[in-house]
Amino acid sequence: EQVENKTKGKLQKQICQVVLDHFEKQYTAELGDKWTSVRDVLTCPSCWQYAILLNKFSQSAELENTLRVKGYHLAFRGTLPYLPRSLKCYISRTPRRFPAQKHQTGKLKEYYLLNAASVLPVLALEVKDGEDVLDLCAAPGGKSVTILQCAYPGQFHCNEYDDLRSRWLKQTMESFIPDPLVNLITVSKQDGRQIGDFKPESYDKVLVDAPCSNDRSWLFSSDTQQAKLRLIQRKELSSLQFQLLRSAIKALRPGGSLVYSTCTLSKAENGDVINLILKSCANVMPVDISEMAKAVSQEFTFLCDTQQHELLVLPEKGKAWGPLYVAKLKKI
Ligand code: SAM
């Protein structure tokens, strides 16, 4: 049973046992010993880390000074093209919280708090200035904002199916992106599975940050009944993910590429979906992202036995980022 527990005057999150039992079984089978250390991080909120993505449209030297004084350093620095200089993401090795910024009308936000691993799908996408980009499942907009820190797309289309979340996405874009740039972004509310038919061969890059099992947050479900239902419905996610990918492939121009990402460790929603796509779509091929993984390997722990077109970030103490799966495909 879920009961919020009071310790040292603070409300503490409680682990949802049914979810933990389910993960224990599945991930021990899939990850072996590695699951134990991943589980230790995921079940320990005081070990969690947060990255601070600066907004280049609202720069603040004072904020950067504060971050350095507090022990944060810049991640994703390097000379590879995957690591754009305009992207400034601060992280700290020790878990600490930085306050989230409130929405203020007429003022752009200076930073976005996120899991540092969420930057990886955007880096893998390698958006260049002028390219037409579709973010298929975009709310609340963390990756859309990150894309705009890296490059100025030609056409930028952010889509989110859910009504409420689509409004949230719009608000994120308005809080981070200035006029007139924000007016050039299209925010739509379509079923991502159909965008390929509506907009065939229209984009150079597509990000499919798919709806998935959210391992980290599911472990702290406060409603056991809802958690049980989620675990049952979990099996249907792979088919939704497959359909979103098929739509993304249709929406790509030949020569264009897509990045698929999830925040689950589950093989059924990660490698299995990508393998099925590679098997059933003759017009896509895998793209090697191992160089990118190497370039950021200081900050992340990756599962070793993945193929070159994919990576899986495993949370570890001091590098508590992920879970995050990324795969890259190219349309022929
Ligand atoms: N990319 C977002 C970010 O970085 O802030 C997070 C996206 S979240 C993992 C997946 C999103 O897909 C959810 O907001 C969910 O409502 C949306 N979604 C679910 N089914 C969808 C569909 N059929 N078409 C488009 N979006 C969908």
Coordinates of C-alpha atoms in Angstrom, one line a residue, residues 34 117 120 289-290 292-306 310-316 319 324 326:
K34 CA 23.5 -4.6 -13.6
A117 CA 20.4 11.9 -20.6
L120 CA 21.4 12.6 -26.0
I289 CA 26.0 6.6 -33.0
S290 CA 28.9 5.0 -31.2
M292 CA 28.6 10.2 -30.1
A293 CA 28.4 7.8 -27.2
K294 CA 32.1 7.8 -26.9
A295 CA 32.2 11.6 -26.9
V296 CA 29.9 11.8 -23.8
S297 CA 31.0 8.6 -22.1
Q298 CA 32.6 10.5 -19.2
E299 CA 29.3 11.6 -17.9
F300 CA 27.1 8.5 -18.6
T301 CA 27.1 4.8 -18.0
F302 CA 26.0 2.8 -21.0
L303 CA 24.9 -0.8 -21.3
C304 CA 27.8 -2.4 -23.1
D305 CA 26.2 -5.1 -25.3
T306 CA 24.1 -2.9 -27.5
E310 CA 21.6 2.3 -30.3
L311 CA 22.5 3.1 -26.7
L312 CA 21.0 2.6 -23.3
V313 CA 21.9 4.9 -20.4
L314 CA 21.9 3.0 -17.1
P315 CA 21.6 5.2 -13.9
E316 CA 24.5 4.8 -11.5
K319 CA 25.8 9.5 -12.7
L324 CA 17.2 6.4 -21.6
V326 CA 18.3 6.1 -28.1

